[in-house]
Amino acid sequence: MPVPDVMFCAQQIHVPPELPNIMKQFTKAAIRTQPRDILQWSYGYFSALSKGEPLPVKERVEMLVATQKNDTGLTPGLLKVLHKQLSKKETVSLEELQIKWKNLCLPMEQLRSLLQLIDFVDGVEWMKFFALGCSALCGSIVSSMKQACEILSDDPEGGAARIPYDTFAFLYSYLAGMDKEIPEGEAESFLSALKEQVAHKNYMVGVADFSVNRMD
């Protein structure tokens, strides 16, 4: 016997009261983030939302510069998202990093290239990976440190982009140690002078506090 057609009316369909706002926020997040794979990103978004974790969402839409192509992989905005998601742990598991990376629709080839530069047998030291991410974005140590300050700073956009001296020193020392063109001892000398320079600023380092000539 065929099943009779069932007529539904508005009163029969229960719509959770929080659903419209959830979908509204999801739509705004997708527009800001512009994921290349909306299904993969959506999985990461709702997975993080259900667990109360930081969402894989950019603060604003990133405009490509003239030298960029459509498929550029990691961007400052995406690196900042990763930092919000993973920085609470000093060391993150390779699996967790891979999941977050994949949910941001970033190319796995780029992740593998970065991991070749770091020891991750017992997990990935997040701040070292973050430093490598800045280097991958910018190339030179000067530009990498400026990028790090802009991503990590709590200052308003366009401001001094200050970060604690200890954080700056750790990132700079790590990148300088990997740069064969920087003579041994030069990084320590530079950081010592910088520490004196920012002592009156409660040891906060901003982009304007370090000289490009001294870091080159």
Tab-separated table of N, CA, C and O in Angstrom, residues 74 79 83 114 117-118 125-141 143-145 147-148 151-152 167-168 170-176 178:
chain	number	residue	atom	x	y	z
A	74	LEU	N	49.499	29.820	1.949
A	74	LEU	CA	49.486	30.538	3.215
A	74	LEU	C	49.472	32.052	3.002
A	74	LEU	O	50.153	32.577	2.126
A	79	LEU	N	47.681	32.563	8.561
A	79	LEU	CA	48.659	32.260	9.604
A	79	LEU	C	48.173	32.780	10.953
A	79	LEU	O	48.368	32.134	11.993
A	83	HIS	N	47.473	30.630	14.324
A	83	HIS	CA	48.055	31.010	15.617
A	83	HIS	C	46.982	31.048	16.704
A	83	HIS	O	47.211	30.579	17.829
A	114	LEU	N	57.460	23.072	4.903
A	114	LEU	CA	57.800	23.745	6.156
A	114	LEU	C	58.270	22.734	7.204
A	114	LEU	O	59.212	23.005	7.963
A	117	LEU	N	61.909	21.590	7.654
A	117	LEU	CA	62.856	22.500	8.289
A	117	LEU	C	62.833	22.406	9.813
A	117	LEU	O	63.555	23.144	10.483
A	118	ILE	N	62.011	21.523	10.351
A	118	ILE	CA	61.821	21.497	11.796
A	118	ILE	C	61.776	20.056	12.293
A	118	ILE	O	61.362	19.146	11.578
A	125	GLU	N	56.875	22.374	17.797
A	125	GLU	CA	56.937	23.576	18.639
A	125	GLU	C	56.263	24.709	17.873
A	125	GLU	O	56.770	25.151	16.845
A	126	TRP	N	55.137	25.165	18.412
A	126	TRP	CA	54.312	26.069	17.625
A	126	TRP	C	55.030	27.356	17.221
A	126	TRP	O	54.961	27.786	16.071
A	127	MET	N	55.729	28.015	18.147
A	127	MET	CA	56.327	29.305	17.829
A	127	MET	C	57.443	29.171	16.793
A	127	MET	O	57.694	30.091	16.015
A	128	LYS	N	58.100	28.030	16.760
A	128	LYS	CA	59.101	27.808	15.713
A	128	LYS	C	58.408	27.640	14.367
A	128	LYS	O	58.869	28.169	13.349
A	129	PHE	N	57.311	26.902	14.366
A	129	PHE	CA	56.561	26.748	13.115
A	129	PHE	C	56.000	28.094	12.678
A	129	PHE	O	55.991	28.416	11.479
A	130	PHE	N	55.518	28.884	13.628
A	130	PHE	CA	55.002	30.215	13.319
A	130	PHE	C	56.088	31.070	12.669
A	130	PHE	O	55.842	31.779	11.688
A	131	ALA	N	57.300	31.011	13.209
A	131	ALA	CA	58.416	31.767	12.639
A	131	ALA	C	58.686	31.335	11.198
A	131	ALA	O	58.918	32.179	10.313
A	132	LEU	N	58.648	30.031	10.954
A	132	LEU	CA	58.858	29.528	9.596
A	132	LEU	C	57.739	29.987	8.670
A	132	LEU	O	57.966	30.266	7.492
A	133	GLY	N	56.521	30.068	9.205
A	133	GLY	CA	55.404	30.559	8.406
A	133	GLY	C	55.609	32.005	7.991
A	133	GLY	O	55.355	32.370	6.844
A	134	CYS	N	56.091	32.834	8.913
A	134	CYS	CA	56.386	34.229	8.592
A	134	CYS	C	57.479	34.314	7.535
A	134	CYS	O	57.415	35.143	6.616
A	135	SER	N	58.484	33.464	7.675
A	135	SER	CA	59.574	33.442	6.710
A	135	SER	C	59.083	33.016	5.326
A	135	SER	O	59.504	33.558	4.303
A	136	ALA	N	58.160	32.046	5.300
A	136	ALA	CA	57.608	31.584	4.024
A	136	ALA	C	56.807	32.687	3.343
A	136	ALA	O	56.766	32.774	2.114
A	137	LEU	N	56.201	33.552	4.136
A	137	LEU	CA	55.413	34.646	3.582
A	137	LEU	C	56.276	35.768	3.038
A	137	LEU	O	55.924	36.405	2.040
A	138	CYS	N	57.404	36.012	3.698
A	138	CYS	CA	58.156	37.237	3.417
A	138	CYS	C	59.559	37.034	2.855
A	138	CYS	O	60.069	37.903	2.164
A	139	GLY	N	60.206	35.955	3.196
A	139	GLY	CA	61.552	35.726	2.681
A	139	GLY	C	62.631	36.260	3.601
A	139	GLY	O	63.254	35.500	4.341
A	140	SER	N	62.876	37.560	3.599
A	140	SER	CA	63.962	38.132	4.396
A	140	SER	C	63.602	38.143	5.875
A	140	SER	O	62.420	38.186	6.250
A	141	ILE	N	64.625	38.133	6.722
A	141	ILE	CA	64.377	38.126	8.156
A	141	ILE	C	63.751	39.436	8.620
A	141	ILE	O	62.936	39.462	9.543
A	143	SER	N	61.585	41.415	6.876
A	143	SER	CA	60.162	41.357	6.540
A	143	SER	C	59.440	40.314	7.394
A	143	SER	O	58.283	40.520	7.787
A	144	SER	N	60.110	39.208	7.688
A	144	SER	CA	59.499	38.157	8.500
A	144	SER	C	59.196	38.655	9.904
A	144	SER	O	58.122	38.370	10.458
A	145	MET	N	60.105	39.405	10.495
A	145	MET	CA	59.894	39.916	11.841
A	145	MET	C	58.816	40.995	11.858
A	145	MET	O	58.037	41.085	12.810
A	147	GLN	N	56.287	41.016	9.841
A	147	GLN	CA	55.052	40.251	9.701
A	147	GLN	C	54.656	39.625	11.025
A	147	GLN	O	53.479	39.633	11.411
A	148	ALA	N	55.630	39.070	11.741
A	148	ALA	CA	55.351	38.454	13.040
A	148	ALA	C	54.764	39.469	14.015
A	148	ALA	O	53.796	39.183	14.728
A	151	ILE	N	51.138	40.274	13.127
A	151	ILE	CA	50.202	39.194	13.422
A	151	ILE	C	49.984	39.029	14.927
A	151	ILE	O	48.863	38.835	15.391
A	152	LEU	N	51.055	39.147	15.700
A	152	LEU	CA	50.988	38.856	17.137
A	152	LEU	C	50.527	40.030	17.979
A	152	LEU	O	50.052	39.840	19.100
A	167	THR	N	59.376	37.515	23.198
A	167	THR	CA	58.794	36.839	22.031
A	167	THR	C	59.566	37.213	20.772
A	167	THR	O	59.896	36.345	19.949
A	168	PHE	N	59.848	38.499	20.630
A	168	PHE	CA	60.612	38.965	19.471
A	168	PHE	C	61.982	38.296	19.428
A	168	PHE	O	62.429	37.814	18.379
A	170	PHE	N	62.994	35.482	20.735
A	170	PHE	CA	62.917	34.057	20.423
A	170	PHE	C	62.763	33.830	18.922
A	170	PHE	O	63.488	33.025	18.320
A	171	LEU	N	61.834	34.544	18.315
A	171	LEU	CA	61.586	34.381	16.878
A	171	LEU	C	62.791	34.802	16.055
A	171	LEU	O	63.196	34.112	15.106
A	172	TYR	N	63.379	35.937	16.427
A	172	TYR	CA	64.521	36.445	15.666
A	172	TYR	C	65.719	35.501	15.796
A	172	TYR	O	66.390	35.205	14.802
A	173	SER	N	65.980	35.036	16.994
A	173	SER	CA	67.116	34.121	17.212
A	173	SER	C	66.936	32.841	16.413
A	173	SER	O	67.897	32.319	15.832
A	174	TYR	N	65.710	32.340	16.389
A	174	TYR	CA	65.446	31.102	15.658
A	174	TYR	C	65.663	31.287	14.159
A	174	TYR	O	66.344	30.473	13.506
A	175	LEU	N	65.121	32.352	13.600
A	175	LEU	CA	65.269	32.591	12.166
A	175	LEU	C	66.713	32.937	11.807
A	175	LEU	O	67.233	32.511	10.770
A	176	ALA	N	67.374	33.706	12.669
A	176	ALA	CA	68.770	34.063	12.407
A	176	ALA	C	69.652	32.826	12.432
A	176	ALA	O	70.612	32.707	11.656
A	178	MET	N	68.886	29.970	11.427
A	178	MET	CA	68.677	29.203	10.209
A	178	MET	C	69.193	29.926	8.964
A	178	MET	O	69.242	29.335	7.884
